[in-house]
Structures are given as structure tokens and as C-alpha cells.
């Protein structure tokens, strides 16, 4: 018996990285999965979004656990597409018990050089997209008078960061959404929390701008991430963390073990945030 047997989890950004790890982990513990993602590239970003092959890979991972997986290509910025995704999920499974609003993007620029489109793409995806996903899923949870929601924020939801002011603004905003939703949805027995990952080893941290940031200037590479992340936390020997550490936190937050936990931002960051003035 898995602790999530009979549950259905709706996960955005599920094609790769943390979202795929969340899908596989919740499935291993008994949940059927709705895996939502989108594809393509954005002019304001210097790395690509997931591919349809990535999303298919998530389906295979979930199905290898014996659970069902409905994959849906939808953009979290698109109210109609996310509404359709929720309706298709309910048609397929009858209910949604767990929401992990994880889809997100990253880009970098000094604030005085940041274009309107760069600011807007990150706010629209990382903040408004999280709100739109929560808004679309909430009615079915309210109707069934139960649900567990995890929104993906970041340590940048709790501290600033140089050269990605839009990302920090969005991730701080996610915590406002989380706390307000916890207040509104608590009376309906729906818990709402956030995870605040530190440096996680996914495509979002494996592109040139992040390598250069970790290098302290141009010319960074994969080893810059590996070395830079090692100095990020306070736990000896921990660098860029595997996505699984976030999935394990998500699993606990959506499980009955966390039945009394709501309105909380949970950092999983090797202790990074207790270092005063790190940034
Ligand atoms: P990732 O790039 O591997 O995964 C993000 C996923 O979101 C991709 O599959 C992408 O296609 C999808 N996505 C992006 N825009 C979308 C949209 N508009 N609609 C639907 N799907 C969309 O990176 P990741 O590290 O797995 O990121 C997952 C979450 O964790 C993000 O919210 C990110 O901001 C957050 N986060 C990441 C780190 C890190 O160090 N990697 C740290 C803190 C927080």
C-alpha cells in the first residue's frame, strides 16, 4: 500500500527536472499523475523549454511504477489551456487531490538592462502561471472538501539575487499567493504550502548565464556550477542538489503526515539561508 494510493496529482513543468522527479516520486507512492508542460523557446531566455520527448519520458517513468499518467501540453500562462487541462484530468480520473505548481523559467540581466519582455515572461510564467493553475484546480478541491497544494518558490522567494530581479519578484510573489490561498482554502480542508529549493541540478541551472554567474564572470562551464554550488550552503560536501531532495519534501507536504502543515515556505537549500548577507 502506498501512502498516496487512490490520489491524483496534477503537476506543471512535469516534463523534466524537478517536475519529472515529483511525478515519478508521487507515482512510486501510489498517485496517478497528470503531467503538464509546454515546449519551445522564448526570445527572452537563453535555454530551451522541455520537448515533447521529455514529456513522453515522464509518462514512461510514471507508468513504470504501475500508475497511470495523463500528459497534457499546456502553457500555464494560458487560462483557457489550463482550464481545459483540469477538465480533461477530471474526465479521466474523476478528481484532483494534489497540485504541484512547479513550472518556471529563468533568465538574467542587470535591472537597468532588463527589457519589458524579459520581465514579463518571468512574471507571467513563475507568478501569474502559478496563480492561474491554482485558480483552475481550486474549485474541484473545494467541491470535494480536501486537497494538498505545493507551489514551487525558491530561496529567491526569501532573499534577493543580483541580475534576476524579475525571478526574485515572482518567487516572493508565489509566497504571497501561497499564504493567501492557505487562508482562503483552509476552511475547505485544503492545505497550501511552498517549497523553496536552493541550487538544484536541472536544465535551469545548466546554461551559460548560470555557469558565468557561478564562475564570477564570463567563461564559466559545468565545473563552475559544481564548484560554485559547493560554497552555497553550510552543509559540508553538498553542491548542486539532485531534484529528488525537493521531491522528498513535496511528498511529505502532500502526505497525511503533514496534515497540520499549511501556509509554510519550506527551504531545501543545504542551509544557505542561515548565512547572513550571503548574497
Ligand atoms: P527545468 O527548466 O528543468 O523545469 C521547468 C519546467 O517548466 C520545464 O519542463 C519547462 O518546459 C516548464 N515550463 C516553463 N514554462 C512553462 C509554461 N509557461 N507552461 C508550462 N510549463 C512550463 O527547471 P527546474 O529546476 O526543474 O524548475 C522547476 C521549478 O523549480 C521552477 O519553478 C524553478 O523556478 C524552481 N526552482 C529551480 C531551482 C534550481 O536551482 N533549478 C531553484 C529554485 C527554484
mmCIF file of N, CA, C and O and ligand atoms in Angstrom, residues 13 15-19 37-38 42 47 49-50 74-77 102-105 125 152-154 167 171 197-200 202-205, ligand 1:
data_model
loop_
_atom_site.group_PDB
_atom_site.id
_atom_site.type_symbol
_atom_site.label_atom_id
_atom_site.label_comp_id
_atom_site.label_asym_id
_atom_site.label_seq_id
_atom_site.Cartn_x
_atom_site.Cartn_y
_atom_site.Cartn_z
ATOM 1 N N UNK A 13 5.053 21.727 -15.358
ATOM 2 C CA UNK A 13 6.509 21.667 -15.574
ATOM 3 C C UNK A 13 7.022 20.250 -15.342
ATOM 4 O O UNK A 13 8.134 20.048 -14.874
ATOM 5 N N UNK A 15 7.737 17.754 -17.435
ATOM 6 C CA UNK A 15 8.445 17.006 -18.478
ATOM 7 C C UNK A 15 9.884 16.662 -18.107
ATOM 8 O O UNK A 15 10.452 15.708 -18.639
ATOM 9 N N UNK A 16 10.471 17.431 -17.207
ATOM 10 C CA UNK A 16 11.899 17.200 -16.901
ATOM 11 C C UNK A 16 12.200 17.821 -15.528
ATOM 12 O O UNK A 16 11.324 18.392 -14.877
ATOM 13 N N UNK A 17 13.462 17.747 -15.133
ATOM 14 C CA UNK A 17 13.918 18.434 -13.925
ATOM 15 C C UNK A 17 13.110 18.031 -12.694
ATOM 16 O O UNK A 17 12.751 16.870 -12.504
ATOM 17 N N UNK A 18 12.840 19.024 -11.849
ATOM 18 C CA UNK A 18 12.123 18.743 -10.600
ATOM 19 C C UNK A 18 10.723 18.199 -10.855
ATOM 20 O O UNK A 18 10.247 17.331 -10.125
ATOM 21 N N UNK A 19 10.035 18.736 -11.869
ATOM 22 C CA UNK A 19 8.664 18.298 -12.123
ATOM 23 C C UNK A 19 8.597 16.820 -12.453
ATOM 24 O O UNK A 19 7.708 16.102 -11.975
ATOM 25 N N UNK A 37 3.054 20.268 -19.338
ATOM 26 C CA UNK A 37 4.253 21.040 -19.706
ATOM 27 C C UNK A 37 4.012 21.711 -21.048
ATOM 28 O O UNK A 37 2.981 21.489 -21.680
ATOM 29 N N UNK A 38 4.954 22.551 -21.440
ATOM 30 C CA UNK A 38 4.884 23.182 -22.744
ATOM 31 C C UNK A 38 6.251 23.066 -23.401
ATOM 32 O O UNK A 38 7.219 22.686 -22.758
ATOM 33 N N UNK A 42 11.873 30.889 -25.875
ATOM 34 C CA UNK A 42 11.399 32.274 -25.737
ATOM 35 C C UNK A 42 12.565 33.204 -26.062
ATOM 36 O O UNK A 42 13.689 32.942 -25.632
ATOM 37 N N UNK A 47 17.978 29.469 -22.748
ATOM 38 C CA UNK A 47 17.933 27.997 -22.825
ATOM 39 C C UNK A 47 16.502 27.625 -23.228
ATOM 40 O O UNK A 47 15.594 28.448 -23.134
ATOM 41 N N UNK A 49 12.852 25.416 -23.415
ATOM 42 C CA UNK A 49 11.897 24.699 -22.575
ATOM 43 C C UNK A 49 11.973 23.211 -22.912
ATOM 44 O O UNK A 49 12.755 22.791 -23.764
ATOM 45 N N UNK A 50 11.141 22.433 -22.257
ATOM 46 C CA UNK A 50 11.154 20.984 -22.466
ATOM 47 C C UNK A 50 10.704 20.639 -23.895
ATOM 48 O O UNK A 50 10.154 21.477 -24.611
ATOM 49 N N UNK A 74 0.255 22.115 -22.263
ATOM 50 C CA UNK A 74 -0.489 23.348 -21.978
ATOM 51 C C UNK A 74 0.465 24.348 -21.352
ATOM 52 O O UNK A 74 1.387 23.975 -20.626
ATOM 53 N N UNK A 75 0.213 25.610 -21.645
ATOM 54 C CA UNK A 75 1.060 26.690 -21.138
ATOM 55 C C UNK A 75 0.371 27.283 -19.902
ATOM 56 O O UNK A 75 -0.797 27.688 -19.986
ATOM 57 N N UNK A 76 1.084 27.342 -18.786
ATOM 58 C CA UNK A 76 0.449 27.821 -17.543
ATOM 59 C C UNK A 76 0.027 29.291 -17.636
ATOM 60 O O UNK A 76 -0.751 29.754 -16.806
ATOM 61 N N UNK A 77 0.506 30.006 -18.647
ATOM 62 C CA UNK A 77 0.100 31.406 -18.815
ATOM 63 C C UNK A 77 -1.277 31.517 -19.468
ATOM 64 O O UNK A 77 -1.876 32.585 -19.489
ATOM 65 N N UNK A 102 4.712 23.813 -10.371
ATOM 66 C CA UNK A 102 6.186 23.793 -10.409
ATOM 67 C C UNK A 102 6.769 24.467 -11.649
ATOM 68 O O UNK A 102 7.949 24.836 -11.658
ATOM 69 N N UNK A 103 5.983 24.674 -12.709
ATOM 70 C CA UNK A 103 6.530 25.213 -13.966
ATOM 71 C C UNK A 103 7.189 26.563 -13.720
ATOM 72 O O UNK A 103 6.666 27.400 -12.983
ATOM 73 N N UNK A 104 8.335 26.767 -14.339
ATOM 74 C CA UNK A 104 9.019 28.046 -14.179
ATOM 75 C C UNK A 104 10.136 28.220 -15.186
ATOM 76 O O UNK A 104 10.578 27.256 -15.826
ATOM 77 N N UNK A 105 10.558 29.460 -15.355
ATOM 78 C CA UNK A 105 11.660 29.794 -16.261
ATOM 79 C C UNK A 105 12.640 30.725 -15.544
ATOM 80 O O UNK A 105 12.326 31.287 -14.490
ATOM 81 N N UNK A 125 4.975 33.631 -16.205
ATOM 82 C CA UNK A 125 5.113 32.179 -16.016
ATOM 83 C C UNK A 125 5.220 31.823 -14.531
ATOM 84 O O UNK A 125 4.453 31.009 -14.010
ATOM 85 N N UNK A 152 5.899 25.932 -6.146
ATOM 86 C CA UNK A 152 7.365 25.994 -6.158
ATOM 87 C C UNK A 152 7.811 27.447 -6.151
ATOM 88 O O UNK A 152 7.609 28.179 -7.121
ATOM 89 N N UNK A 153 8.392 27.853 -5.018
ATOM 90 C CA UNK A 153 9.037 29.161 -4.932
ATOM 91 C C UNK A 153 10.530 28.926 -5.111
ATOM 92 O O UNK A 153 10.952 28.227 -6.038
ATOM 93 N N UNK A 154 11.341 29.443 -4.203
ATOM 94 C CA UNK A 154 12.794 29.354 -4.339
ATOM 95 C C UNK A 154 13.395 30.000 -3.095
ATOM 96 O O UNK A 154 12.707 30.754 -2.386
ATOM 97 N N UNK A 167 12.905 37.319 -11.455
ATOM 98 C CA UNK A 167 12.756 35.970 -10.879
ATOM 99 C C UNK A 167 12.506 36.079 -9.368
ATOM 100 O O UNK A 167 11.619 35.412 -8.824
ATOM 101 N N UNK A 171 9.170 34.926 -7.380
ATOM 102 C CA UNK A 171 9.231 33.878 -6.345
ATOM 103 C C UNK A 171 8.799 34.415 -4.977
ATOM 104 O O UNK A 171 8.228 33.669 -4.172
ATOM 105 N N UNK A 197 13.465 25.702 -3.145
ATOM 106 C CA UNK A 197 14.708 24.985 -3.458
ATOM 107 C C UNK A 197 15.915 25.916 -3.467
ATOM 108 O O UNK A 197 15.814 27.100 -3.822
ATOM 109 N N UNK A 198 17.069 25.337 -3.099
ATOM 110 C CA UNK A 198 18.347 26.033 -3.268
ATOM 111 C C UNK A 198 18.835 25.840 -4.697
ATOM 112 O O UNK A 198 18.064 26.004 -5.647
ATOM 113 N N UNK A 199 20.091 25.486 -4.872
ATOM 114 C CA UNK A 199 20.616 25.241 -6.232
ATOM 115 C C UNK A 199 20.374 23.778 -6.576
ATOM 116 O O UNK A 199 20.926 22.879 -5.935
ATOM 117 N N UNK A 200 19.550 23.556 -7.589
ATOM 118 C CA UNK A 200 19.179 22.192 -7.973
ATOM 119 C C UNK A 200 19.734 21.917 -9.367
ATOM 120 O O UNK A 200 19.677 22.768 -10.260
ATOM 121 N N UNK A 202 19.437 20.926 -12.599
ATOM 122 C CA UNK A 202 18.431 20.696 -13.650
ATOM 123 C C UNK A 202 18.820 21.559 -14.860
ATOM 124 O O UNK A 202 19.755 22.384 -14.768
ATOM 125 N N UNK A 203 18.084 21.461 -15.964
ATOM 126 C CA UNK A 203 18.406 22.328 -17.113
ATOM 127 C C UNK A 203 18.398 23.821 -16.761
ATOM 128 O O UNK A 203 19.111 24.613 -17.392
ATOM 129 N N UNK A 204 17.615 24.224 -15.751
ATOM 130 C CA UNK A 204 17.552 25.646 -15.396
ATOM 131 C C UNK A 204 18.874 26.186 -14.839
ATOM 132 O O UNK A 204 19.134 27.383 -14.911
ATOM 133 N N UNK A 205 19.691 25.316 -14.276
ATOM 134 C CA UNK A 205 20.989 25.769 -13.749
ATOM 135 C C UNK A 205 22.140 25.367 -14.666
ATOM 136 O O UNK A 205 23.299 25.653 -14.358
HETATM 137 P P1 LIG B 1 13.522 22.969 -15.643
HETATM 138 O O1 LIG B 1 13.774 24.049 -16.623
HETATM 139 O O2 LIG B 1 14.153 21.654 -15.855
HETATM 140 O O3 LIG B 1 11.947 22.695 -15.478
HETATM 141 C C1 LIG B 1 10.968 23.677 -15.635
HETATM 142 C C2 LIG B 1 9.840 23.075 -16.460
HETATM 143 O O4 LIG B 1 8.789 24.049 -16.579
HETATM 144 C C3 LIG B 1 10.297 22.736 -17.894
HETATM 145 O O5 LIG B 1 9.914 21.417 -18.228
HETATM 146 C C4 LIG B 1 9.570 23.777 -18.750
HETATM 147 O O6 LIG B 1 9.261 23.329 -20.061
HETATM 148 C C5 LIG B 1 8.319 24.019 -17.922
HETATM 149 N N1 LIG B 1 7.689 25.299 -18.245
HETATM 150 C C6 LIG B 1 8.274 26.515 -18.377
HETATM 151 N N2 LIG B 1 7.382 27.430 -18.730
HETATM 152 C C7 LIG B 1 6.184 26.805 -18.798
HETATM 153 C C8 LIG B 1 4.873 27.241 -19.105
HETATM 154 N N3 LIG B 1 4.623 28.514 -19.435
HETATM 155 N N4 LIG B 1 3.871 26.332 -19.076
HETATM 156 C C9 LIG B 1 4.111 25.034 -18.752
HETATM 157 N N5 LIG B 1 5.341 24.551 -18.460
HETATM 158 C C10 LIG B 1 6.366 25.434 -18.482
HETATM 159 O O7 LIG B 1 13.944 23.570 -14.211
HETATM 160 P P2 LIG B 1 13.635 23.063 -12.714
HETATM 161 O O8 LIG B 1 14.807 23.386 -11.899
HETATM 162 O O9 LIG B 1 13.098 21.681 -12.708
HETATM 163 O O10 LIG B 1 12.480 24.098 -12.296
HETATM 164 C C11 LIG B 1 11.311 23.699 -11.594
HETATM 165 C C12 LIG B 1 10.886 24.822 -10.675
HETATM 166 O O11 LIG B 1 11.839 24.974 -9.617
HETATM 167 C C13 LIG B 1 10.781 26.197 -11.327
HETATM 168 O O12 LIG B 1 9.640 26.868 -10.839
HETATM 169 C C14 LIG B 1 12.031 26.893 -10.872
HETATM 170 O O13 LIG B 1 11.900 28.289 -10.880
HETATM 171 C C15 LIG B 1 12.161 26.336 -9.482
HETATM 172 N N6 LIG B 1 13.498 26.437 -8.883
HETATM 173 C C16 LIG B 1 14.583 25.907 -9.502
HETATM 174 C C17 LIG B 1 15.828 25.972 -8.880
HETATM 175 C C18 LIG B 1 17.062 25.357 -9.494
HETATM 176 O O14 LIG B 1 18.164 25.615 -8.958
HETATM 177 N N7 LIG B 1 16.970 24.573 -10.537
HETATM 178 C C19 LIG B 1 15.953 26.620 -7.644
HETATM 179 C C20 LIG B 1 14.828 27.159 -7.050
HETATM 180 C C21 LIG B 1 13.591 27.061 -7.675
#
